XYZ file of C-alpha atoms in Angstrom:
460
model
C 130.566 89.460 229.703
C 130.093 87.309 226.637
C 129.282 90.383 224.494
C 132.454 92.118 225.759
C 134.579 89.149 224.708
C 132.998 89.193 221.249
C 133.731 92.886 220.850
C 137.370 92.339 221.821
C 137.716 89.486 219.296
C 136.112 91.563 216.512
C 138.301 94.558 217.213
C 141.421 92.361 217.259
C 140.470 90.815 213.933
C 139.881 94.249 212.392
C 143.227 95.537 213.655
C 145.004 92.451 212.303
C 143.330 92.895 208.904
C 144.297 96.584 208.729
C 147.857 95.640 209.683
C 147.867 93.026 206.940
C 146.833 95.614 204.336
C 149.650 97.938 205.454
C 152.191 95.096 205.510
C 151.133 93.890 202.048
C 151.430 97.430 200.724
C 155.005 97.640 201.990
C 155.837 94.277 200.359
C 154.436 95.427 197.000
C 156.365 98.702 197.233
C 159.597 96.835 197.991
C 159.068 94.403 195.094
C 158.379 97.247 192.658
C 161.462 99.099 193.866
C 163.600 95.999 193.189
C 162.538 95.882 189.521
C 165.208 97.180 187.118
C 164.520 100.812 186.272
C 164.884 102.523 182.917
C 168.017 104.181 184.219
C 169.608 100.803 184.932
C 169.086 99.817 181.293
C 170.705 102.975 179.964
C 174.249 101.517 179.749
C 172.997 98.809 177.404
C 171.373 101.315 175.033
C 174.361 103.689 175.151
C 176.855 100.908 174.418
C 174.818 99.595 171.491
C 174.319 103.134 170.177
C 178.060 103.884 170.312
C 178.909 100.583 168.631
C 176.267 101.125 165.948
C 177.474 104.634 165.184
C 181.084 103.505 164.760
C 180.149 100.504 162.598
C 177.858 102.678 160.488
C 180.609 105.191 159.766
C 183.039 102.414 158.807
C 180.445 100.989 156.411
C 179.735 104.413 154.881
C 183.357 105.492 154.418
C 184.580 102.102 153.163
C 187.518 99.820 153.899
C 190.039 101.913 151.941
C 189.485 104.975 154.188
C 188.914 103.297 157.557
C 190.514 100.629 159.735
C 187.850 99.620 162.233
C 186.076 101.226 165.169
C 185.962 100.759 168.928
C 184.491 102.174 172.136
C 186.890 104.407 174.064
C 187.261 104.394 177.847
C 184.873 107.367 178.101
C 182.173 105.514 176.165
C 182.481 107.440 172.878
C 182.890 105.641 169.529
C 186.278 106.010 167.834
C 186.815 105.383 164.108
C 190.267 104.819 162.586
C 190.550 106.777 159.309
C 193.307 107.244 156.740
C 192.695 110.838 155.563
C 191.634 114.215 156.921
C 188.420 114.341 154.891
C 187.237 111.077 156.460
C 188.239 112.422 159.888
C 186.056 115.479 159.327
C 183.065 113.311 158.413
C 183.539 111.180 161.529
C 183.761 114.242 163.752
C 180.675 115.778 162.145
C 178.732 112.576 162.879
C 179.528 112.864 166.599
C 182.277 110.221 166.812
C 185.995 110.636 167.468
C 188.374 110.145 164.515
C 191.888 108.709 164.760
C 194.117 109.088 161.709
C 196.164 105.918 161.059
C 198.692 104.685 158.490
C 197.102 101.385 157.439
C 193.586 100.933 156.067
C 191.354 97.935 156.621
C 192.343 96.736 153.154
C 196.006 96.844 154.196
C 195.352 94.878 157.385
C 193.181 92.355 155.536
C 195.984 91.697 153.041
C 198.263 90.852 155.979
C 195.813 88.322 157.424
C 195.374 86.747 153.974
C 199.142 86.304 153.673
C 199.320 84.733 157.125
C 196.499 82.356 156.252
C 198.222 81.364 153.005
C 201.486 80.529 154.802
C 202.105 76.980 156.138
C 199.913 76.372 159.182
C 201.607 76.451 162.594
C 199.603 75.030 165.512
C 199.774 77.217 168.607
C 199.571 80.538 166.739
C 196.812 83.121 166.491
C 196.351 86.524 164.892
C 193.829 89.342 164.906
C 193.534 92.998 163.873
C 194.315 95.445 166.674
C 192.181 98.425 165.622
C 193.454 100.642 168.446
C 197.137 100.287 167.469
C 196.459 99.827 163.728
C 198.313 96.510 163.569
C 197.826 92.817 163.006
C 199.054 91.087 166.170
C 200.496 87.590 165.696
C 200.757 85.477 168.862
C 202.613 82.211 169.388
C 202.334 79.987 172.461
C 205.070 77.890 174.079
C 204.477 74.902 171.764
C 205.692 76.829 168.694
C 209.279 75.819 167.874
C 212.125 78.306 167.423
C 212.341 77.411 163.735
C 208.625 78.084 163.119
C 208.808 81.296 165.107
C 211.806 82.499 163.084
C 210.025 81.694 159.811
C 206.903 83.626 160.887
C 209.010 86.614 161.978
C 210.615 86.798 158.543
C 207.163 86.767 156.943
C 206.021 89.531 159.294
C 209.090 91.673 158.589
C 208.328 91.507 154.879
C 204.962 93.156 155.595
C 206.412 96.198 157.349
C 205.055 98.074 160.358
C 201.528 96.672 160.094
C 202.475 93.452 161.978
C 203.476 92.956 165.628
C 204.810 89.609 166.878
C 204.200 88.390 170.457
C 205.088 85.299 172.466
C 202.367 84.295 174.949
C 202.249 82.188 178.085
C 200.479 78.845 178.173
C 198.998 77.001 175.218
C 196.183 77.831 172.812
C 193.709 74.981 173.314
C 190.008 74.362 173.045
C 188.405 74.411 176.480
C 186.902 70.934 176.353
C 186.790 69.359 179.715
C 176.707 77.677 180.628
C 176.944 77.878 181.834
C 175.647 74.599 183.311
C 177.826 71.473 182.877
C 177.181 68.827 180.222
C 178.903 65.462 180.042
C 179.546 63.003 177.214
C 182.019 60.245 176.432
C 184.237 62.897 174.824
C 184.503 65.068 177.922
C 182.783 67.970 179.653
C 181.471 71.239 178.193
C 179.152 74.077 179.208
C 175.709 74.789 177.808
C 175.479 77.999 175.800
C 171.961 79.120 174.847
C 168.561 77.581 174.178
C 167.582 77.975 170.505
C 164.784 76.764 168.244
C 164.101 76.216 164.558
C 160.363 76.636 165.112
C 159.734 72.917 165.537
C 162.332 71.606 167.984
C 164.542 73.152 170.639
C 168.297 72.778 171.031
C 171.320 73.758 173.097
C 173.804 75.915 171.191
C 177.352 75.164 172.317
C 180.910 74.827 170.938
C 181.527 72.617 167.905
C 184.717 71.077 169.276
C 182.765 69.624 172.223
C 181.811 66.581 170.187
C 180.895 65.276 166.722
C 177.376 64.663 165.473
C 175.810 61.753 167.335
C 177.418 62.585 170.711
C 175.014 61.900 173.598
C 174.963 64.445 176.431
C 173.997 64.112 180.082
C 173.308 66.625 182.839
C 175.305 64.586 185.369
C 178.556 62.635 185.254
C 176.785 59.406 186.263
C 174.842 59.287 182.982
C 171.455 59.245 184.730
C 169.998 62.481 183.290
C 170.189 62.447 179.510
C 169.856 65.894 177.896
C 170.002 65.108 174.199
C 172.200 64.380 171.212
C 174.427 66.474 168.934
C 172.721 66.789 165.554
C 174.855 69.452 163.820
C 178.437 70.542 164.338
C 180.936 72.900 162.666
C 184.591 72.506 163.687
C 187.243 73.402 162.655
C 186.670 76.454 160.440
C 183.929 77.610 162.829
C 183.177 76.391 166.365
C 179.493 75.775 167.083
C 177.071 72.859 167.364
C 173.452 72.004 168.198
C 172.332 69.469 170.795
C 168.683 68.516 170.328
C 166.735 67.948 173.532
C 165.496 64.392 174.034
C 161.819 65.192 173.528
C 162.534 68.070 171.156
C 161.531 70.610 173.818
C 163.376 72.440 176.586
C 161.691 71.955 179.970
C 161.958 75.633 180.959
C 161.486 77.368 177.617
C 163.584 80.341 178.750
C 167.105 81.654 178.182
C 168.671 82.351 181.564
C 172.479 82.131 181.813
C 173.606 80.640 185.127
C 176.136 82.854 186.952
C 176.394 80.829 190.185
C 174.742 81.058 193.572
C 171.398 79.944 192.173
C 171.210 83.128 190.072
C 171.073 83.748 186.344
C 170.910 86.517 183.754
C 167.934 86.764 181.394
C 169.064 86.915 177.744
C 166.929 89.354 175.747
C 168.619 89.407 172.329
C 171.786 88.941 170.273
C 174.371 91.286 168.779
C 177.922 91.505 167.469
C 180.403 92.892 170.029
C 182.603 95.970 169.617
C 186.282 96.376 170.474
C 186.555 98.000 173.895
C 183.197 96.669 175.110
C 182.989 95.180 178.606
C 181.737 91.590 178.408
C 180.963 88.673 180.728
C 181.555 84.937 180.378
C 180.029 82.157 182.437
C 181.139 78.535 182.466
C 180.600 75.378 184.486
C 184.237 75.239 185.641
C 185.189 78.787 186.580
C 181.821 80.555 186.902
C 181.298 84.227 186.014
C 184.197 86.437 184.857
C 184.415 89.701 182.971
C 186.839 91.513 180.693
C 187.105 93.471 177.461
C 186.798 92.718 173.764
C 190.311 93.176 172.336
C 189.821 92.219 168.665
C 187.363 90.798 166.128
C 187.759 88.344 163.227
C 190.569 86.555 165.040
C 192.150 83.349 163.697
C 193.417 80.575 166.009
C 195.437 77.551 164.934
C 194.381 74.925 167.481
C 196.066 71.518 167.414
C 192.780 70.130 166.016
C 192.544 72.708 163.218
C 192.154 76.398 162.339
C 189.121 78.457 163.402
C 188.489 81.918 161.920
C 186.162 84.860 162.577
C 186.450 84.669 166.377
C 186.065 87.310 169.106
C 189.280 87.878 171.089
C 188.964 88.958 174.735
C 191.002 89.104 177.932
C 188.273 87.249 179.858
C 189.736 84.155 181.494
C 188.451 80.607 180.922
C 189.402 77.077 181.957
C 188.852 73.527 180.678
C 185.159 72.672 180.912
C 184.055 76.243 180.097
C 183.843 75.447 176.356
C 180.514 76.353 174.821
C 179.588 78.649 177.703
C 178.001 82.018 176.893
C 179.604 85.412 176.298
C 177.169 88.266 176.957
C 176.726 91.836 178.213
C 173.654 93.743 179.463
C 171.486 90.701 178.714
C 172.652 90.555 175.073
C 174.129 87.269 173.815
C 177.436 87.759 171.968
C 179.066 84.344 171.554
C 180.055 80.925 172.895
C 183.431 79.982 174.370
C 185.859 78.396 171.906
C 189.328 78.294 173.493
C 192.385 80.230 174.593
C 195.325 80.116 176.956
C 195.943 80.733 180.657
C 193.460 80.280 183.488
C 191.418 82.322 185.952
C 194.324 82.595 188.393
C 196.984 84.000 186.074
C 194.608 85.345 183.390
C 194.908 84.842 179.663
C 193.302 85.270 176.252
C 189.983 83.609 175.355
C 188.334 83.337 171.939
C 184.593 83.103 171.252
C 182.447 82.030 168.322
C 180.143 84.981 167.433
C 176.543 83.957 168.084
C 175.070 85.901 165.152
C 177.145 83.903 162.659
C 176.202 80.611 164.326
C 172.466 81.396 164.394
C 172.483 82.410 160.733
C 174.415 79.317 159.643
C 172.158 76.977 161.625
C 168.843 78.682 160.782
C 167.786 78.971 164.439
C 166.963 81.745 166.908
C 166.911 82.175 170.675
C 163.985 80.872 172.678
C 162.216 82.893 175.360
C 162.220 86.719 175.510
C 165.289 86.859 173.268
C 163.288 85.506 170.320
C 161.155 88.661 170.184
C 164.282 90.819 169.888
C 165.612 88.922 166.854
C 165.013 89.468 163.217
C 165.537 87.070 160.367
C 168.711 85.061 160.431
C 169.422 85.788 164.067
C 169.995 89.517 163.693
C 168.909 91.495 166.696
C 166.659 94.497 166.899
C 167.567 96.672 169.849
C 165.179 96.084 172.730
C 164.926 99.765 173.632
C 165.511 102.943 171.638
C 169.121 104.085 171.725
C 169.547 107.586 173.099
C 170.888 110.142 170.667
C 174.254 111.715 171.386
C 172.496 114.908 172.381
C 170.513 113.199 175.127
C 173.404 112.955 177.551
C 176.968 111.844 178.081
C 178.143 108.455 176.911
C 178.169 105.631 179.426
C 181.633 104.334 180.297
C 182.039 100.712 179.053
C 183.389 99.613 182.431
C 180.038 100.392 184.031
C 178.251 97.761 181.933
C 176.579 94.918 183.867
C 175.803 91.297 182.928
C 172.071 91.993 182.690
C 168.869 91.437 184.672
C 169.669 88.927 187.438
C 167.008 86.460 188.603
C 166.765 83.092 190.280
C 167.743 80.268 187.931
C 164.653 78.393 186.810
C 162.201 81.149 187.724
C 160.730 81.180 184.247
C 157.150 81.112 183.003
C 156.986 77.345 183.345
C 157.060 77.511 187.155
C 153.831 76.708 189.005
C 151.630 79.734 189.736
C 151.903 79.200 193.489
C 155.725 79.227 193.287
C 155.746 82.522 191.419
C 153.176 84.099 193.735
C 155.139 83.184 196.837
C 158.498 84.394 195.492
C 159.396 87.345 197.798
C 161.042 89.133 194.852
C 157.720 89.290 193.004
C 154.541 91.271 193.674
C 152.602 88.080 194.455
C 153.200 87.757 198.226
C 152.258 91.374 198.908
C 149.117 91.158 196.800
C 148.129 87.911 198.543
C 148.522 89.541 201.974
C 146.466 92.571 200.885
C 143.724 90.383 199.405
C 143.571 88.170 202.499
C 143.413 91.178 204.790
C 140.590 92.793 202.812
C 138.654 89.537 202.878
C 139.166 89.383 206.652
C 137.867 92.966 207.050
C 134.789 92.212 204.948
C 134.202 88.966 206.834
C 134.374 90.644 210.284
C 132.003 93.376 209.124
C 129.590 90.796 207.713
C 129.677 88.727 210.910
C 128.999 91.810 213.051
C 126.076 92.841 210.810
C 124.557 89.367 211.010
C 124.947 89.313 214.784
C 123.240 92.715 215.103
C 120.419 91.600 212.816
C 119.843 88.389 214.806
C 119.910 90.299 218.081
C 117.313 92.755 216.736
C 115.080 89.880 215.618
C 115.211 88.300 219.059
C 114.332 91.597 220.767
C 111.518 92.246 218.306
C 110.040 88.785 218.754
C 110.174 89.140 222.552
C 108.492 92.564 222.400
C 105.645 91.492 220.107
C 105.389 87.871 220.935
């Protein structure tokens, strides 16, 4: 009877171990299936390839024969050209030409004239490559007299200028995507960067002057660091040095809400028509499209130039938060008008310009994808135009989503037990195999001891 019970226990243990191996195998398969595939990264490569092709053609043909480039709704690069010979070269290169009346030199002369005119707070202008115009916007704070004066200036420049009145007010968004607090107000963290010795938070310059102390809570209990460098107006970026000179996580994950974040893997300059995402501590994650580059905004505090103009909404407190797409950092939030209920225009400081000016680069995986001065090398080879159809910009995603804080600094046990990793499945498989070996060993030892007893009784 006792031997029968032992056999039942051994068989049950073996069955449980075999079941554990099968269960662990299913867990590993599920975890591997949840990893981003090469196909899911294709939109990133296609978008960068299209943008690079358009920018390359503009650089080759020159500013007197071109007027910018953008990504069309079907994902193909479009280059504005001023003559048929340039159009033929663009078409031969695999891009789509659009013949326009005004060259980049013409549009640049318009922006120079606007900049030389008396400054009017509440105005902004940028080159609209698609419509071959410089668009001048004025918010509700601009007086009728100032508006009339600017219209006369625009009329003197001909058909290359379009005037628009906008809703709301152009303001900096003081008040990453995680919130930061100081005596001057509230902003959002942008990206973690390093100069090789210390680590910093890159955020908007208007958030506070050098010497501002920042906290991770509005009670002032969790001090993050202190602003050591700032550029505003003119540009709009600053560095906050961590208290101990080091970031606790060492990674670059942009919070998008719900305990999730997007891993940043590099930096780049955006392209008109590109779908982009912005995250901030007030309004969370929102998306939209790049409408113009090299925009100028006359905030009440001063003029900022060289900005990215988008139709992504933002609200007070989102300042300094990141602009990104497909895991590529593009900029930090500067300001705009409207809100995330009615919509509006938002401007961003390009990250490449900020990194170069500050002499820093991203920390974490993004550092490997950067060259000198913050320029980015593409993380995966861009497919040639012959390798398939272009990817529509609207299909672009924020990037690889993961749990916020699940970086390399987490304890090994935490990473192994994360159900989205391979660890749990491998642990179950290993435990089950050990159980199988242990049951086999125990049975062998029991058989050997039983044989010894029988032998000693027979020959004793």
